JSON list of C-alpha atoms in Angstrom, two decimals:
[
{"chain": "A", "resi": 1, "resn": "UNK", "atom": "CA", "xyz": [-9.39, -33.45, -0.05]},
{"chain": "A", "resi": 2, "resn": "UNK", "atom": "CA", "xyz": [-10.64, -30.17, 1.17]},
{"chain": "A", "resi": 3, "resn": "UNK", "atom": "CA", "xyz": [-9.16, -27.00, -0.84]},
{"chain": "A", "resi": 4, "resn": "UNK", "atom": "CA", "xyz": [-9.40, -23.03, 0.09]},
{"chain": "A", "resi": 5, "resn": "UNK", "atom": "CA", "xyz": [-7.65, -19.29, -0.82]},
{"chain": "A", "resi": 6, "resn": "UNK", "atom": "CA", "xyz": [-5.92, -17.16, 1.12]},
{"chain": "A", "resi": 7, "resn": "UNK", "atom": "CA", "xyz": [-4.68, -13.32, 0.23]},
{"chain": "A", "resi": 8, "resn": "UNK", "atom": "CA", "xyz": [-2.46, -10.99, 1.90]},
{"chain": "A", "resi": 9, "resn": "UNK", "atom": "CA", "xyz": [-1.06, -7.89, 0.39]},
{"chain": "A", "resi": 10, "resn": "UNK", "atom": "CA", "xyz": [-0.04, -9.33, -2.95]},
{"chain": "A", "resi": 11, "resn": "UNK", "atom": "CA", "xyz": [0.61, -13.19, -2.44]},
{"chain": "A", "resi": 12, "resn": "UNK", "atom": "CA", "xyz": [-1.90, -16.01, -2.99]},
{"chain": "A", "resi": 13, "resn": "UNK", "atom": "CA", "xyz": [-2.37, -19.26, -1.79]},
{"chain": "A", "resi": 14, "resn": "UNK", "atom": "CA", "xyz": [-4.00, -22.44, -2.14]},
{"chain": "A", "resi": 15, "resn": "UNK", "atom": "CA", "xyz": [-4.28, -24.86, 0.23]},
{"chain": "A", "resi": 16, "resn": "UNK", "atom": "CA", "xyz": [-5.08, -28.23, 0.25]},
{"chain": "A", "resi": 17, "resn": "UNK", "atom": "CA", "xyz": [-5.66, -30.81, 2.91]},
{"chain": "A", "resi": 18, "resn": "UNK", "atom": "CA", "xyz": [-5.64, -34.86, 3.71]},
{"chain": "A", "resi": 19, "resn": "UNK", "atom": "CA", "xyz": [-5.91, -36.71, 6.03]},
{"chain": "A", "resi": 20, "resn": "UNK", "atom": "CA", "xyz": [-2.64, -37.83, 6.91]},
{"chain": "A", "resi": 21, "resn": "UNK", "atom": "CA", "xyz": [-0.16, -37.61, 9.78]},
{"chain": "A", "resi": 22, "resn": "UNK", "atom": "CA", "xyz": [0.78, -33.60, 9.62]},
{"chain": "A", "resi": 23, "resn": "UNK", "atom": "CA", "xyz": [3.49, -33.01, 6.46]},
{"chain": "A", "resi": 24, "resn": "UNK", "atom": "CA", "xyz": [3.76, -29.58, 4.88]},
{"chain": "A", "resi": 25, "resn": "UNK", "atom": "CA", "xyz": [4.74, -28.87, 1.82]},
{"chain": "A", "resi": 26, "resn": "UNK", "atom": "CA", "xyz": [5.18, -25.56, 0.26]},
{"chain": "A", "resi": 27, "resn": "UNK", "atom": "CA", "xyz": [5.59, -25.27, -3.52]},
{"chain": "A", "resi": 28, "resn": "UNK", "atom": "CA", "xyz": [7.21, -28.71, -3.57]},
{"chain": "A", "resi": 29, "resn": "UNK", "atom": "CA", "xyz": [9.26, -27.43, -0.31]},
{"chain": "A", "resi": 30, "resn": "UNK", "atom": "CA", "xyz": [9.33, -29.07, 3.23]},
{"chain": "A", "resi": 31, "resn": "UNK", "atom": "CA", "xyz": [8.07, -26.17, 5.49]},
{"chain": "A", "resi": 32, "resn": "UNK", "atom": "CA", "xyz": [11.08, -25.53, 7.42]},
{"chain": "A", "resi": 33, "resn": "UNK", "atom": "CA", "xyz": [13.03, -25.37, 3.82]},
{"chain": "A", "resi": 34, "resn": "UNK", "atom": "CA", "xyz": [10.75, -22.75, 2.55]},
{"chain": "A", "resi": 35, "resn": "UNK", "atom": "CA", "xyz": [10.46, -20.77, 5.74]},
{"chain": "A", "resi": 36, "resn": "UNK", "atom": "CA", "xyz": [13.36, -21.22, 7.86]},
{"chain": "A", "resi": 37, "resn": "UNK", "atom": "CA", "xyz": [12.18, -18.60, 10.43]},
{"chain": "A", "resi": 38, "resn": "UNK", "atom": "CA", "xyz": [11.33, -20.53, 13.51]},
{"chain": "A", "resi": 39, "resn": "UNK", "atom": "CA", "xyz": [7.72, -17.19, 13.90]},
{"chain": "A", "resi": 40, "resn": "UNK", "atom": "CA", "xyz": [7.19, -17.89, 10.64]},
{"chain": "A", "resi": 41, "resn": "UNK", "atom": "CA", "xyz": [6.58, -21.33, 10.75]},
{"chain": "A", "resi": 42, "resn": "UNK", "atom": "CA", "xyz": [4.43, -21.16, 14.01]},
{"chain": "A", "resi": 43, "resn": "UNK", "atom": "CA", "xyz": [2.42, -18.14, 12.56]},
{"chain": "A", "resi": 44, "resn": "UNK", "atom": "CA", "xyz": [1.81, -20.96, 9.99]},
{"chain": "A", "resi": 45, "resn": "UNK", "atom": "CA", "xyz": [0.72, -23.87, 11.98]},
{"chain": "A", "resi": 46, "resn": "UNK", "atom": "CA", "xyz": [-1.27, -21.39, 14.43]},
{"chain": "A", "resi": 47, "resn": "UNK", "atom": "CA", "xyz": [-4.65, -22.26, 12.97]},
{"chain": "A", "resi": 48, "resn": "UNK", "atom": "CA", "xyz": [-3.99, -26.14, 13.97]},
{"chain": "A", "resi": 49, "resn": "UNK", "atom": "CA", "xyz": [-2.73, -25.40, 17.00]},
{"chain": "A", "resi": 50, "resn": "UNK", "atom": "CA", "xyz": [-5.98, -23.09, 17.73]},
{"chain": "A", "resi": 51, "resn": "UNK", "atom": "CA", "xyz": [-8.79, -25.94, 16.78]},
{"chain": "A", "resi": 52, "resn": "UNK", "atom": "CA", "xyz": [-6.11, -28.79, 18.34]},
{"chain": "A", "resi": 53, "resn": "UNK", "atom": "CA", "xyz": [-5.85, -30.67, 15.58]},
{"chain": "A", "resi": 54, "resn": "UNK", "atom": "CA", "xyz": [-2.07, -30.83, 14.92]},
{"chain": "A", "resi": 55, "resn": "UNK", "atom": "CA", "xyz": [-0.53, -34.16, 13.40]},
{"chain": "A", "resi": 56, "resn": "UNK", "atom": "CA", "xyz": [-4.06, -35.15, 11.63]},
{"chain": "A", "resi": 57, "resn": "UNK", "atom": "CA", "xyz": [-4.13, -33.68, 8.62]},
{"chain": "A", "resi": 58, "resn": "UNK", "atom": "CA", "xyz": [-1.28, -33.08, 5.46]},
{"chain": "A", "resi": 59, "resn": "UNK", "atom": "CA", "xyz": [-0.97, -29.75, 3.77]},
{"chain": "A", "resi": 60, "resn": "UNK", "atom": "CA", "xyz": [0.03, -29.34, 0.36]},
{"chain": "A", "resi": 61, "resn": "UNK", "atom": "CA", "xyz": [0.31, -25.46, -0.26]},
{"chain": "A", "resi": 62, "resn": "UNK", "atom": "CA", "xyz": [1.22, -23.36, -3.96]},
{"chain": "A", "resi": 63, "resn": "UNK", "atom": "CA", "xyz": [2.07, -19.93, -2.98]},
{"chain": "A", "resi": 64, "resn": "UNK", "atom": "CA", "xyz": [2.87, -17.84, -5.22]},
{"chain": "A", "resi": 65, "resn": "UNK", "atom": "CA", "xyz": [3.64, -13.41, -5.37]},
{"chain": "A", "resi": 66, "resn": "UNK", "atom": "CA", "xyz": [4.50, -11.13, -2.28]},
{"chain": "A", "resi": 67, "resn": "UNK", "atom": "CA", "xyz": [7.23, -11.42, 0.10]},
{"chain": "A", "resi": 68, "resn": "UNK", "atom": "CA", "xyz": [7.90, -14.32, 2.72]},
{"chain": "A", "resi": 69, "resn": "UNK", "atom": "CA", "xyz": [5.31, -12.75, 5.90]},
{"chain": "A", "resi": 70, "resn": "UNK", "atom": "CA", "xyz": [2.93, -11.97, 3.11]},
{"chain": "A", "resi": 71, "resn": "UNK", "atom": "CA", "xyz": [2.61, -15.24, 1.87]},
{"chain": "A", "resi": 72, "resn": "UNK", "atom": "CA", "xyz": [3.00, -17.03, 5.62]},
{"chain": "A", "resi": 73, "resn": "UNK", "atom": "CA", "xyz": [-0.23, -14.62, 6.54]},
{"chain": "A", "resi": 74, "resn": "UNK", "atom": "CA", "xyz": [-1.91, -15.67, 2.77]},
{"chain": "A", "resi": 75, "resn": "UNK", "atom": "CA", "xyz": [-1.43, -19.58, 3.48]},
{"chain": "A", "resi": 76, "resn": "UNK", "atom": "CA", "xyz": [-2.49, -19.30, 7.15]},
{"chain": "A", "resi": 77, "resn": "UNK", "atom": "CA", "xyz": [-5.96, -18.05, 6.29]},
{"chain": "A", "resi": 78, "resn": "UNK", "atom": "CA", "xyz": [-6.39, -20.60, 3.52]},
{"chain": "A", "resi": 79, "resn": "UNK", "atom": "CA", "xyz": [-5.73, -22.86, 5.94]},
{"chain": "A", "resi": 80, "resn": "UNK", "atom": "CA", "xyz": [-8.11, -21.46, 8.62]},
{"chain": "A", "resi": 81, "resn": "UNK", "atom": "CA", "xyz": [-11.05, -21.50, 5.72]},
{"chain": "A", "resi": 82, "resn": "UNK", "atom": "CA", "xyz": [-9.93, -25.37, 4.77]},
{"chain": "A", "resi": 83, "resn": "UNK", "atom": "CA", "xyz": [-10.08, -26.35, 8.20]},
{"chain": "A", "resi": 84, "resn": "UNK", "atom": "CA", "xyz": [-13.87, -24.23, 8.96]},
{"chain": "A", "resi": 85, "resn": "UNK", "atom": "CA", "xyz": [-14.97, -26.07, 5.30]},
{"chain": "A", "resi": 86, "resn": "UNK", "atom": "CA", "xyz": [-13.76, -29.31, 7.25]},
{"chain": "A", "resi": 87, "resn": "UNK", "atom": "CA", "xyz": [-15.42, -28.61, 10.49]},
{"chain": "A", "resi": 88, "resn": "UNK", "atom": "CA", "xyz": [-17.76, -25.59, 11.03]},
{"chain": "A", "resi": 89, "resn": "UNK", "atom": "CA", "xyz": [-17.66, -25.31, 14.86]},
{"chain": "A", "resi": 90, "resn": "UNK", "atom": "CA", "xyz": [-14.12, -24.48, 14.44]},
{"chain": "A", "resi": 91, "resn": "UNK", "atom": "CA", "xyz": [-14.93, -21.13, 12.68]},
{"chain": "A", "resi": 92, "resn": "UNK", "atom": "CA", "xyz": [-15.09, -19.57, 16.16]},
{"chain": "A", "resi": 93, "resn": "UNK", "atom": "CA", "xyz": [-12.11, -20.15, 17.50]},
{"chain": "A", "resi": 94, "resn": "UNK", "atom": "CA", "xyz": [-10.31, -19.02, 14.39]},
{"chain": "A", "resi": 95, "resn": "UNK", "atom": "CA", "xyz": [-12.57, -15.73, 14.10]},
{"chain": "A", "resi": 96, "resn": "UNK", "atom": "CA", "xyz": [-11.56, -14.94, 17.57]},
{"chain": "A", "resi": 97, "resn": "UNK", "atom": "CA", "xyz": [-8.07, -14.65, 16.54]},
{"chain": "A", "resi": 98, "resn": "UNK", "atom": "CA", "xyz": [-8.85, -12.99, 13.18]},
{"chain": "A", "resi": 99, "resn": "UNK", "atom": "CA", "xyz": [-7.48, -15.88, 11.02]},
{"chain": "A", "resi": 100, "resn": "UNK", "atom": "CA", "xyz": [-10.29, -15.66, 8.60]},
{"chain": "A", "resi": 101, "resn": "UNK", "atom": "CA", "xyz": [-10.49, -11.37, 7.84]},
{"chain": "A", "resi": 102, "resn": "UNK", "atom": "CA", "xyz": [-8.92, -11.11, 5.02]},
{"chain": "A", "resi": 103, "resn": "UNK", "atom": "CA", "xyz": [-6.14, -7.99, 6.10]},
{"chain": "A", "resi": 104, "resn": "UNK", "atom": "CA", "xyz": [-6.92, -5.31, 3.06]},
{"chain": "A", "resi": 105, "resn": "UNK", "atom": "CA", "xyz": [-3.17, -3.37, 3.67]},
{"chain": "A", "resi": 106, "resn": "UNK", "atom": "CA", "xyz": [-1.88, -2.63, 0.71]},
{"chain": "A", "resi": 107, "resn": "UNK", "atom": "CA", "xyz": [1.50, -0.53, -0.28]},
{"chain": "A", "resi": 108, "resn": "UNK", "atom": "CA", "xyz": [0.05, 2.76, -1.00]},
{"chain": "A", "resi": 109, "resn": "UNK", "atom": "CA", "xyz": [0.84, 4.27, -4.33]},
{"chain": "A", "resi": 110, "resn": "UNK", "atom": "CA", "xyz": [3.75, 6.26, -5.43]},
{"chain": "A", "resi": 111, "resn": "UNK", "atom": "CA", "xyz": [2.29, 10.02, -6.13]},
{"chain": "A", "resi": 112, "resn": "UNK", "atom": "CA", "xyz": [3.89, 12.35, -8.76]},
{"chain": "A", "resi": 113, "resn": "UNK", "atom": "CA", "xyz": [6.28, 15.14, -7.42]},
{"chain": "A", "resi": 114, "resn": "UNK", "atom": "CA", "xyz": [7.30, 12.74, -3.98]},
{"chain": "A", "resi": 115, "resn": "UNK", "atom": "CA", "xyz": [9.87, 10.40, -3.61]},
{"chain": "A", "resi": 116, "resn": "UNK", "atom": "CA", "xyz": [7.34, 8.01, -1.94]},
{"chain": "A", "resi": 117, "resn": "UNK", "atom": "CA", "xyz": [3.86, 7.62, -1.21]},
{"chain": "A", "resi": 118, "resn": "UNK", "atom": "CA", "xyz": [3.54, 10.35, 1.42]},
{"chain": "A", "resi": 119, "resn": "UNK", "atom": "CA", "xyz": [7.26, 11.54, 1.89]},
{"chain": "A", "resi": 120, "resn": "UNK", "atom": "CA", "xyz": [7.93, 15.16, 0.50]},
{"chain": "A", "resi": 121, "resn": "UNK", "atom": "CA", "xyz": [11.04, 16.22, -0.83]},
{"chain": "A", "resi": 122, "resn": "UNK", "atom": "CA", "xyz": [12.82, 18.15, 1.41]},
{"chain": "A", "resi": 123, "resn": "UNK", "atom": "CA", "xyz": [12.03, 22.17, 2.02]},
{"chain": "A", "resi": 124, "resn": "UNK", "atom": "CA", "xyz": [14.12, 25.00, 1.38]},
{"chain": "A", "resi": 125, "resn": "UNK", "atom": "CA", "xyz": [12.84, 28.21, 2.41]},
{"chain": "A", "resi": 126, "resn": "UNK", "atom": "CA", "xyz": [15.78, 30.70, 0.77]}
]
């Protein structure tokens, strides 16, 4: 069993993977239960498709914080550094489509005296 992190905004994940014949489970949910959007599941399973090595190997994945794309991107780069742990010639392929930078966006904080981060009330000249 091969285990790895993954972060994205604010959500977390850890992977694990078996060899198997290609389940997913995501906090104790089939994968097209927990993400029922058809981009979100093949952002997911990107990182097999990439190194070809679909149907080999079961996930087990506990995600937990952020919202549904944030936690998709969190698990898929866990599960790009599980599968470079696994087998280290597949670290290029995977750093050729960016699967293992960890993507430092983060909501930018509210500032006093605006409604938002960068939005200004509006202005009233007279």
């Amino acid at each position: 069993m091969i285990n790895a992190v993954g972060r994205r905004k604010a959500s977390i994940a850890r992977v694990y993977l078996t060899k198997g014949d290609g389940k997913v489970v995501i906090n104790g949910k089939q994968l097209e239960e927990y993400f029922p959007q058809k981009h979100i599941q093949n952002a997911l399973m990107d990182p097999f498709k990439t190194v070809e090595a679909e149907k080999i190997y079961d996930l087990k994945v506990n995600v937990k914080g952020g919202g549904f794309k944030g936690q998709a991107e969190a698990s898929r780069m866990a599960i790009s550094r599980a599968l470079v742990k696994l087998n280290e010639e597949f670290r290029k392929p995977l750093k050729e489509k960016k699967y293992l930078t960890r993507d430092a966006r983060v909501v930018e904080r509210k500032k006093y005296g605006k409604p938002k981060a960068r939005k200004s009330f509006q202005f009233s000249k007279r």
